[in-house]
mmCIF file of C-alpha atoms and ligand atoms in Angstrom:
data_model
loop_
_atom_site.group_PDB
_atom_site.id
_atom_site.type_symbol
_atom_site.label_atom_id
_atom_site.label_comp_id
_atom_site.label_asym_id
_atom_site.label_seq_id
_atom_site.Cartn_x
_atom_site.Cartn_y
_atom_site.Cartn_z
ATOM 1 C CA UNK T 46 -15.979 11.071 21.370
ATOM 2 C CA UNK T 47 -17.493 8.894 18.669
ATOM 3 C CA UNK T 48 -19.036 11.974 17.081
ATOM 4 C CA UNK T 49 -15.808 13.970 16.943
ATOM 5 C CA UNK T 50 -15.890 14.390 13.163
ATOM 6 C CA UNK T 51 -19.498 15.634 13.199
ATOM 7 C CA UNK T 52 -18.796 18.040 16.022
ATOM 8 C CA UNK T 53 -15.745 19.291 14.151
ATOM 9 C CA UNK T 54 -17.725 19.936 10.978
ATOM 10 C CA UNK T 55 -20.578 21.682 12.780
ATOM 11 C CA UNK T 56 -18.389 24.369 14.333
ATOM 12 C CA UNK T 57 -18.341 27.842 12.814
ATOM 13 C CA UNK T 58 -15.554 30.372 12.601
ATOM 14 C CA UNK T 59 -16.750 32.204 15.689
ATOM 15 C CA UNK T 60 -16.921 28.974 17.708
ATOM 16 C CA UNK T 61 -13.297 28.254 16.817
ATOM 17 C CA UNK T 62 -12.321 31.755 17.877
ATOM 18 C CA UNK T 63 -13.913 31.202 21.269
ATOM 19 C CA UNK T 64 -12.172 27.844 21.662
ATOM 20 C CA UNK T 65 -8.897 29.458 20.631
ATOM 21 C CA UNK T 66 -9.353 32.131 23.257
ATOM 22 C CA UNK T 67 -10.005 29.501 25.944
ATOM 23 C CA UNK T 68 -6.858 27.664 24.841
ATOM 24 C CA UNK T 69 -4.737 30.801 25.081
ATOM 25 C CA UNK T 70 -6.036 31.682 28.523
ATOM 26 C CA UNK T 71 -6.310 28.266 30.166
ATOM 27 C CA UNK T 72 -2.756 28.567 31.473
ATOM 28 C CA UNK T 73 -3.761 31.514 33.628
ATOM 29 C CA UNK T 74 -7.310 30.733 34.699
ATOM 30 C CA UNK T 75 -9.018 27.595 35.876
ATOM 31 C CA UNK T 76 -12.192 29.049 34.314
ATOM 32 C CA UNK T 77 -11.417 31.610 31.655
ATOM 33 C CA UNK T 78 -13.440 34.757 32.410
ATOM 34 C CA UNK T 79 -15.790 36.005 29.730
ATOM 35 C CA UNK T 80 -14.086 39.415 29.608
ATOM 36 C CA UNK T 81 -10.865 37.773 28.394
ATOM 37 C CA UNK T 82 -12.784 36.102 25.566
ATOM 38 C CA UNK T 83 -14.722 39.260 24.754
ATOM 39 C CA UNK T 84 -11.460 41.143 24.355
ATOM 40 C CA UNK T 85 -10.259 38.661 21.765
ATOM 41 C CA UNK T 86 -13.491 38.030 19.864
ATOM 42 C CA UNK T 87 -15.278 41.403 20.007
ATOM 43 C CA UNK T 88 -18.511 39.664 20.946
ATOM 44 C CA UNK T 89 -20.979 41.320 23.262
ATOM 45 C CA UNK T 90 -21.540 39.826 26.693
ATOM 46 C CA UNK T 91 -24.930 38.445 25.599
ATOM 47 C CA UNK T 92 -23.614 36.996 22.356
ATOM 48 C CA UNK T 93 -20.776 35.256 24.128
ATOM 49 C CA UNK T 94 -23.048 33.845 26.795
ATOM 50 C CA UNK T 95 -25.360 32.396 24.154
ATOM 51 C CA UNK T 96 -22.411 30.889 22.286
ATOM 52 C CA UNK T 97 -20.951 29.391 25.441
ATOM 53 C CA UNK T 98 -24.318 27.857 26.294
ATOM 54 C CA UNK T 99 -24.426 26.248 22.892
ATOM 55 C CA UNK T 100 -20.851 24.936 23.239
ATOM 56 C CA UNK T 101 -21.730 23.579 26.684
ATOM 57 C CA UNK T 102 -24.772 21.779 25.296
ATOM 58 C CA UNK T 103 -22.395 20.111 22.816
ATOM 59 C CA UNK T 104 -20.231 19.141 25.814
ATOM 60 C CA UNK T 105 -17.228 21.083 24.532
ATOM 61 C CA UNK T 106 -16.995 23.518 27.431
ATOM 62 C CA UNK T 107 -18.058 23.670 31.024
ATOM 63 C CA UNK T 108 -19.377 27.047 32.183
ATOM 64 C CA UNK T 109 -19.269 28.313 35.692
ATOM 65 C CA UNK T 110 -20.958 31.337 37.194
ATOM 66 C CA UNK T 111 -19.194 33.002 40.075
ATOM 67 C CA UNK T 112 -18.815 36.795 40.229
ATOM 68 C CA UNK T 113 -18.451 36.464 36.480
ATOM 69 C CA UNK T 114 -19.086 33.880 33.802
ATOM 70 C CA UNK T 115 -16.085 31.612 33.344
ATOM 71 C CA UNK T 116 -15.524 28.701 31.052
ATOM 72 C CA UNK T 117 -13.161 25.745 30.627
ATOM 73 C CA UNK T 118 -12.647 23.002 28.092
ATOM 74 C CA UNK T 119 -14.035 19.553 28.559
ATOM 75 C CA UNK T 120 -11.858 16.706 27.317
ATOM 76 C CA UNK T 121 -13.930 16.637 24.136
ATOM 77 C CA UNK T 122 -13.657 20.391 23.624
ATOM 78 C CA UNK T 123 -9.897 20.422 23.996
ATOM 79 C CA UNK T 124 -9.615 17.399 21.716
ATOM 80 C CA UNK T 125 -11.645 18.944 18.909
ATOM 81 C CA UNK T 126 -9.657 22.165 19.209
ATOM 82 C CA UNK T 127 -6.348 20.257 19.143
ATOM 83 C CA UNK T 128 -7.540 18.470 16.025
ATOM 84 C CA UNK T 129 -8.340 21.840 14.451
ATOM 85 C CA UNK T 130 -4.784 23.012 15.102
ATOM 86 C CA UNK T 131 -3.342 19.893 13.511
ATOM 87 C CA UNK T 132 -5.535 20.398 10.462
ATOM 88 C CA UNK T 133 -4.546 24.067 10.264
ATOM 89 C CA UNK T 134 -0.874 23.074 10.481
ATOM 90 C CA UNK T 135 -1.357 20.717 7.528
ATOM 91 C CA UNK T 136 -0.642 17.652 9.636
ATOM 92 C CA UNK T 137 -4.036 15.951 9.457
ATOM 93 C CA UNK T 138 -6.270 15.680 6.415
ATOM 94 C CA UNK T 139 -8.924 13.285 7.589
ATOM 95 C CA UNK T 140 -10.159 11.584 10.719
ATOM 96 C CA UNK T 141 -10.368 7.795 10.410
ATOM 97 C CA UNK T 142 -11.746 5.294 12.867
ATOM 98 C CA UNK T 143 -11.663 5.036 16.627
ATOM 99 C CA UNK T 144 -9.158 2.322 17.557
ATOM 100 C CA UNK T 145 -9.007 2.698 21.305
ATOM 101 C CA UNK T 146 -11.012 4.418 23.995
ATOM 102 C CA UNK T 147 -9.731 4.017 27.517
ATOM 103 C CA UNK T 148 -9.632 5.856 30.791
ATOM 104 C CA UNK T 149 -6.463 7.685 29.860
ATOM 105 C CA UNK T 150 -6.803 8.307 26.157
ATOM 106 C CA UNK T 151 -8.862 8.152 22.999
ATOM 107 C CA UNK T 152 -7.004 6.935 19.920
ATOM 108 C CA UNK T 153 -8.014 7.425 16.285
ATOM 109 C CA UNK T 154 -6.488 6.600 12.957
ATOM 110 C CA UNK T 155 -6.148 9.638 10.683
ATOM 111 C CA UNK T 156 -4.756 10.468 7.281
ATOM 112 C CA UNK T 157 -1.627 12.547 7.668
ATOM 113 C CA UNK T 158 0.267 13.708 4.619
ATOM 114 C CA UNK T 159 -1.384 11.015 2.526
ATOM 115 C CA UNK T 160 -0.637 8.186 4.921
ATOM 116 C CA UNK T 161 -2.469 6.501 7.717
ATOM 117 C CA UNK T 162 -1.272 7.614 11.160
ATOM 118 C CA UNK T 163 -2.369 7.486 14.788
ATOM 119 C CA UNK T 164 -3.846 10.391 16.717
ATOM 120 C CA UNK T 165 -3.899 10.001 20.478
ATOM 121 C CA UNK T 166 -5.916 12.393 22.638
ATOM 122 C CA UNK T 167 -4.715 12.511 26.226
ATOM 123 C CA UNK T 168 -7.389 12.432 28.856
ATOM 124 C CA UNK T 169 -5.319 12.293 32.035
ATOM 125 C CA UNK T 170 -2.742 14.774 33.195
ATOM 126 C CA UNK T 171 0.886 13.955 33.713
ATOM 127 C CA UNK T 172 1.836 12.908 36.275
ATOM 128 C CA UNK T 173 -1.442 11.340 37.253
ATOM 129 C CA UNK T 174 0.034 9.842 40.409
ATOM 130 C CA UNK T 175 1.345 13.145 41.732
ATOM 131 C CA UNK T 176 -0.547 16.091 43.073
ATOM 132 C CA UNK T 177 -3.030 17.155 40.449
ATOM 133 C CA UNK T 178 -3.601 20.700 41.567
ATOM 134 C CA UNK T 179 -1.097 23.453 41.232
ATOM 135 C CA UNK T 180 -1.374 26.948 42.563
ATOM 136 C CA UNK T 181 -0.994 29.834 40.188
ATOM 137 C CA UNK T 182 -1.696 33.532 40.577
ATOM 138 C CA UNK T 183 -5.298 33.040 39.559
ATOM 139 C CA UNK T 184 -5.915 29.936 41.612
ATOM 140 C CA UNK T 185 -5.944 26.388 40.396
ATOM 141 C CA UNK T 186 -5.192 25.084 36.929
ATOM 142 C CA UNK T 187 -7.937 23.245 35.139
ATOM 143 C CA UNK T 188 -7.248 19.516 34.685
ATOM 144 C CA UNK T 189 -7.275 19.856 30.900
ATOM 145 C CA UNK T 190 -4.054 21.885 31.163
ATOM 146 C CA UNK T 191 -2.463 18.798 32.644
ATOM 147 C CA UNK T 192 -3.582 16.694 29.687
ATOM 148 C CA UNK T 193 -1.660 19.102 27.446
ATOM 149 C CA UNK T 194 1.439 18.529 29.524
ATOM 150 C CA UNK T 195 0.918 14.804 29.350
ATOM 151 C CA UNK T 196 0.721 14.938 25.547
ATOM 152 C CA UNK T 197 3.808 17.129 25.390
ATOM 153 C CA UNK T 198 5.703 14.716 27.563
ATOM 154 C CA UNK T 199 4.754 11.768 25.367
ATOM 155 C CA UNK T 200 5.727 13.658 22.207
ATOM 156 C CA UNK T 201 9.060 14.782 23.626
ATOM 157 C CA UNK T 202 9.940 11.324 24.871
ATOM 158 C CA UNK T 203 9.081 9.802 21.489
ATOM 159 C CA UNK T 204 11.270 12.390 19.766
ATOM 160 C CA UNK T 205 14.150 11.568 22.042
ATOM 161 C CA UNK T 206 13.836 7.822 21.544
ATOM 162 C CA UNK T 207 12.903 7.567 17.890
ATOM 163 C CA UNK T 208 15.788 6.298 15.797
ATOM 164 C CA UNK T 209 17.392 4.580 18.785
ATOM 165 C CA UNK T 210 14.585 2.609 20.376
ATOM 166 C CA UNK T 211 11.715 0.886 18.604
ATOM 167 C CA UNK T 212 8.891 3.424 19.044
ATOM 168 C CA UNK T 213 6.399 5.021 16.619
ATOM 169 C CA UNK T 214 7.760 8.025 14.728
ATOM 170 C CA UNK T 215 6.372 11.181 16.362
ATOM 171 C CA UNK T 216 4.847 13.545 13.786
ATOM 172 C CA UNK T 217 3.254 16.410 15.690
ATOM 173 C CA UNK T 218 1.845 17.591 18.990
ATOM 174 C CA UNK T 219 -0.969 20.103 19.521
ATOM 175 C CA UNK T 220 -2.871 20.607 22.747
ATOM 176 C CA UNK T 221 -3.741 17.219 24.206
ATOM 177 C CA UNK T 222 -3.138 15.384 20.921
ATOM 178 C CA UNK T 223 -0.084 13.487 19.756
ATOM 179 C CA UNK T 224 0.180 12.471 16.126
ATOM 180 C CA UNK T 225 2.445 9.522 15.388
ATOM 181 C CA UNK T 226 3.236 6.756 12.988
ATOM 182 C CA UNK T 227 0.764 3.873 12.863
ATOM 183 C CA UNK T 228 2.453 0.641 13.817
ATOM 184 C CA UNK T 229 0.971 -2.372 12.115
ATOM 185 C CA UNK T 230 1.278 -4.710 15.082
ATOM 186 C CA UNK T 231 -0.753 -6.182 17.916
ATOM 187 C CA UNK T 232 -0.489 -5.757 21.671
ATOM 188 C CA UNK T 233 1.676 -8.441 23.253
ATOM 189 C CA UNK T 234 -1.207 -9.785 25.350
ATOM 190 C CA UNK T 235 -3.255 -10.466 22.220
ATOM 191 C CA UNK T 236 -0.765 -12.711 20.423
ATOM 192 C CA UNK T 237 0.479 -16.229 20.970
ATOM 193 C CA UNK T 238 4.222 -16.030 20.404
ATOM 194 C CA UNK T 239 6.099 -18.852 18.694
ATOM 195 C CA UNK T 240 9.452 -17.613 19.970
ATOM 196 C CA UNK T 241 8.736 -16.060 23.364
ATOM 197 C CA UNK T 242 12.377 -16.287 24.543
ATOM 198 C CA UNK T 243 13.559 -14.227 21.579
ATOM 199 C CA UNK T 244 10.803 -11.674 22.031
ATOM 200 C CA UNK T 245 11.604 -11.301 25.717
ATOM 201 C CA UNK T 246 15.267 -10.729 24.832
ATOM 202 C CA UNK T 247 14.261 -8.071 22.312
ATOM 203 C CA UNK T 248 12.147 -6.325 24.929
ATOM 204 C CA UNK T 249 14.969 -6.334 27.494
ATOM 205 C CA UNK T 250 17.332 -5.033 24.821
ATOM 206 C CA UNK T 251 14.975 -2.098 24.122
ATOM 207 C CA UNK T 252 14.615 -1.320 27.838
ATOM 208 C CA UNK T 253 18.395 -1.284 28.053
ATOM 209 C CA UNK T 254 18.729 1.097 25.102
ATOM 210 C CA UNK T 255 16.142 3.372 26.661
ATOM 211 C CA UNK T 256 18.012 3.343 29.937
ATOM 212 C CA UNK T 257 21.222 4.285 28.159
ATOM 213 C CA UNK T 258 19.381 7.261 26.680
ATOM 214 C CA UNK T 259 18.226 8.212 30.167
ATOM 215 C CA UNK T 260 14.574 7.201 29.908
ATOM 216 C CA UNK T 261 12.420 4.839 31.966
ATOM 217 C CA UNK T 262 9.101 3.925 30.330
ATOM 218 C CA UNK T 263 7.011 4.068 33.490
ATOM 219 C CA UNK T 264 4.059 1.993 32.287
ATOM 220 C CA UNK T 265 5.612 -0.982 30.557
ATOM 221 C CA UNK T 266 3.461 -4.093 30.260
ATOM 222 C CA UNK T 267 1.925 -6.501 27.761
ATOM 223 C CA UNK T 268 -0.599 -3.736 26.993
ATOM 224 C CA UNK T 269 1.957 -1.170 25.878
ATOM 225 C CA UNK T 270 4.239 -3.387 23.824
ATOM 226 C CA UNK T 271 3.229 -4.089 20.245
ATOM 227 C CA UNK T 272 4.632 -7.055 18.298
ATOM 228 C CA UNK T 273 4.698 -8.132 14.689
ATOM 229 C CA UNK T 274 6.922 -10.300 12.468
ATOM 230 C CA UNK T 275 9.591 -7.620 12.445
ATOM 231 C CA UNK T 276 9.937 -6.993 16.133
ATOM 232 C CA UNK T 277 8.640 -5.208 19.198
ATOM 233 C CA UNK T 278 7.518 -1.599 19.628
ATOM 234 C CA UNK T 279 6.997 0.390 22.796
ATOM 235 C CA UNK T 280 4.067 2.810 23.004
ATOM 236 C CA UNK T 281 2.286 4.926 25.646
ATOM 237 C CA UNK T 282 4.888 7.242 27.176
ATOM 238 C CA UNK T 283 3.128 9.918 29.247
ATOM 239 C CA UNK T 284 4.443 8.440 32.498
ATOM 240 C CA UNK T 285 8.038 8.222 31.323
ATOM 241 C CA UNK T 286 10.757 9.366 33.690
ATOM 242 C CA UNK T 287 14.367 10.465 33.545
ATOM 243 C CA UNK T 288 16.977 8.059 34.808
ATOM 244 C CA UNK T 289 18.123 9.564 38.099
ATOM 245 C CA UNK T 290 14.818 11.313 38.758
ATOM 246 C CA UNK T 291 13.316 10.574 42.175
ATOM 247 C CA UNK T 292 11.717 7.148 42.152
ATOM 248 C CA UNK T 293 12.911 6.196 38.671
ATOM 249 C CA UNK T 294 14.788 3.098 39.859
ATOM 250 C CA UNK T 295 11.642 1.781 41.516
ATOM 251 C CA UNK T 296 9.661 2.452 38.381
ATOM 252 C CA UNK T 297 12.253 0.678 36.225
ATOM 253 C CA UNK T 298 12.039 -2.306 38.523
ATOM 254 C CA UNK T 299 8.255 -2.316 38.247
ATOM 255 C CA UNK T 300 8.436 -2.071 34.438
ATOM 256 C CA UNK T 301 10.802 -5.026 34.146
ATOM 257 C CA UNK T 302 8.920 -7.021 36.734
ATOM 258 C CA UNK T 303 5.668 -6.562 34.785
ATOM 259 C CA UNK T 304 7.287 -7.974 31.674
ATOM 260 C CA UNK T 305 9.005 -10.892 33.411
ATOM 261 C CA UNK T 306 5.808 -11.826 35.234
ATOM 262 C CA UNK T 307 3.871 -11.841 32.010
ATOM 263 C CA UNK T 308 6.376 -14.134 30.278
ATOM 264 C CA UNK T 309 6.446 -16.433 33.261
ATOM 265 C CA UNK T 310 2.679 -16.645 33.531
ATOM 266 C CA UNK T 311 2.074 -17.010 29.805
ATOM 267 C CA UNK T 312 5.080 -18.961 28.563
ATOM 268 C CA UNK T 313 6.642 -20.398 31.715
ATOM 269 C CA UNK T 314 9.882 -18.530 31.131
ATOM 270 C CA UNK T 315 11.954 -17.936 34.271
ATOM 271 C CA UNK T 316 14.241 -14.929 34.225
ATOM 272 C CA UNK T 317 15.748 -13.451 37.340
ATOM 273 C CA UNK T 318 14.604 -9.895 38.057
ATOM 274 C CA UNK T 319 17.730 -8.745 39.866
ATOM 275 C CA UNK T 320 20.057 -10.118 37.238
ATOM 276 C CA UNK T 321 17.977 -8.633 34.427
ATOM 277 C CA UNK T 322 18.064 -5.215 36.080
ATOM 278 C CA UNK T 323 21.832 -5.444 36.448
ATOM 279 C CA UNK T 324 22.131 -6.322 32.789
ATOM 280 C CA UNK T 325 20.020 -3.308 31.839
ATOM 281 C CA UNK T 326 22.095 -0.929 33.934
ATOM 282 C CA UNK T 327 25.476 -2.405 32.993
ATOM 283 C CA UNK T 328 25.847 -0.195 29.932
HETATM 284 N N1 ADP H 241 1.369 4.214 17.196
HETATM 285 C C1 ADP H 241 0.415 3.294 17.313
HETATM 286 N N2 ADP H 241 0.251 2.358 16.361
HETATM 287 C C2 ADP H 241 -0.734 1.441 16.476
HETATM 288 N N3 ADP H 241 -1.595 1.371 17.492
HETATM 289 C C3 ADP H 241 -1.487 2.278 18.483
HETATM 290 C C4 ADP H 241 -0.470 3.272 18.447
HETATM 291 N N4 ADP H 241 -0.600 4.032 19.548
HETATM 292 C C5 ADP H 241 -1.635 3.524 20.243
HETATM 293 N N5 ADP H 241 -2.183 2.470 19.611
HETATM 294 C C6 ADP H 241 -3.345 1.668 20.060
HETATM 295 O O1 ADP H 241 -4.130 2.419 20.964
HETATM 296 C C7 ADP H 241 -4.148 1.816 22.264
HETATM 297 C C8 ADP H 241 -4.079 2.877 23.342
HETATM 298 O O2 ADP H 241 -2.892 3.651 23.205
HETATM 299 P P1 ADP H 241 -1.930 3.917 24.413
HETATM 300 O O3 ADP H 241 -0.865 4.835 23.930
HETATM 301 O O4 ADP H 241 -1.488 2.640 25.019
HETATM 302 O O5 ADP H 241 -2.878 4.739 25.422
HETATM 303 P P2 ADP H 241 -3.550 4.390 26.853
HETATM 304 O O6 ADP H 241 -2.892 5.310 27.798
HETATM 305 O O7 ADP H 241 -4.984 4.689 26.680
HETATM 306 O O8 ADP H 241 -3.278 2.952 27.152
HETATM 307 C C9 ADP H 241 -2.953 0.891 22.257
HETATM 308 O O9 ADP H 241 -3.124 -0.166 23.145
HETATM 309 C C10 ADP H 241 -2.902 0.438 20.813
HETATM 310 O O10 ADP H 241 -3.832 -0.579 20.568
HETATM 311 MG MG1 MG H 242 -1.661 1.814 26.891
#
């Protein structure tokens, strides 16, 4: 994904049309059949096959021959297409630098409406811990469809929380990409706090506000909490759950336990888990 900008710039109008056609049809086919793309692009069978081979050599699509030629996005292909949609929508002007590349996402800075922002490409489908395959009329959904859902979930949760809980301002969502405000802060695990008790209180306070709004983070830890002089910020929401949803109480407990354990291990602060959970749920 380091060459995303170069790949983006090398694509021609016809390539984008093919990617667009895959995007439109990925909800119905695990591998989008060539005839569906031909219908939308007016290419001949041979022309399309040559184009798809080229896109596959760039690792943007994965082709599969069964009774017919079918194709699906790779993570990189869906990401570059999602970026194209954000550019077309006037949300992104320029790709900046890669700031994080993990198992579950690739995160870039970008320029959005004249300001620096964060663009997160989802790599793993929501919910990653549940059954990944889903039956549809045409068989199984491709995993990249699930990454779109994961991005949507993160965007929707951010929209719900922003203004009430300390989270980045969500700007836009396209495909597997979520565009949001850049928070000038460091991950909790990277800083040595001078006032750990206060910071822990702030974190619990935010968890409580989230709970009141009906949301459980689902992946809360020192890696997904950012801190700076002004306060704490929660990020990374694709696993978020509704309060009352099956298993959400367990997940809330795990979230809070992660945080308490970290403060105990790092700063020797003792805070009772049960009591803290009661406080959060008290309202
Ligand atoms: N809005 C943001 N502002 C600043 N940094 C961010 C923002 N969102 C993500 N990051 C950085 O990117 C990293 C990965 O993002 P995250 O949402 O946690 O995805 P992952 O699922 O890969 O952990 C974060 O740990 C953080 O360093
Ligand atoms: Mg994270």
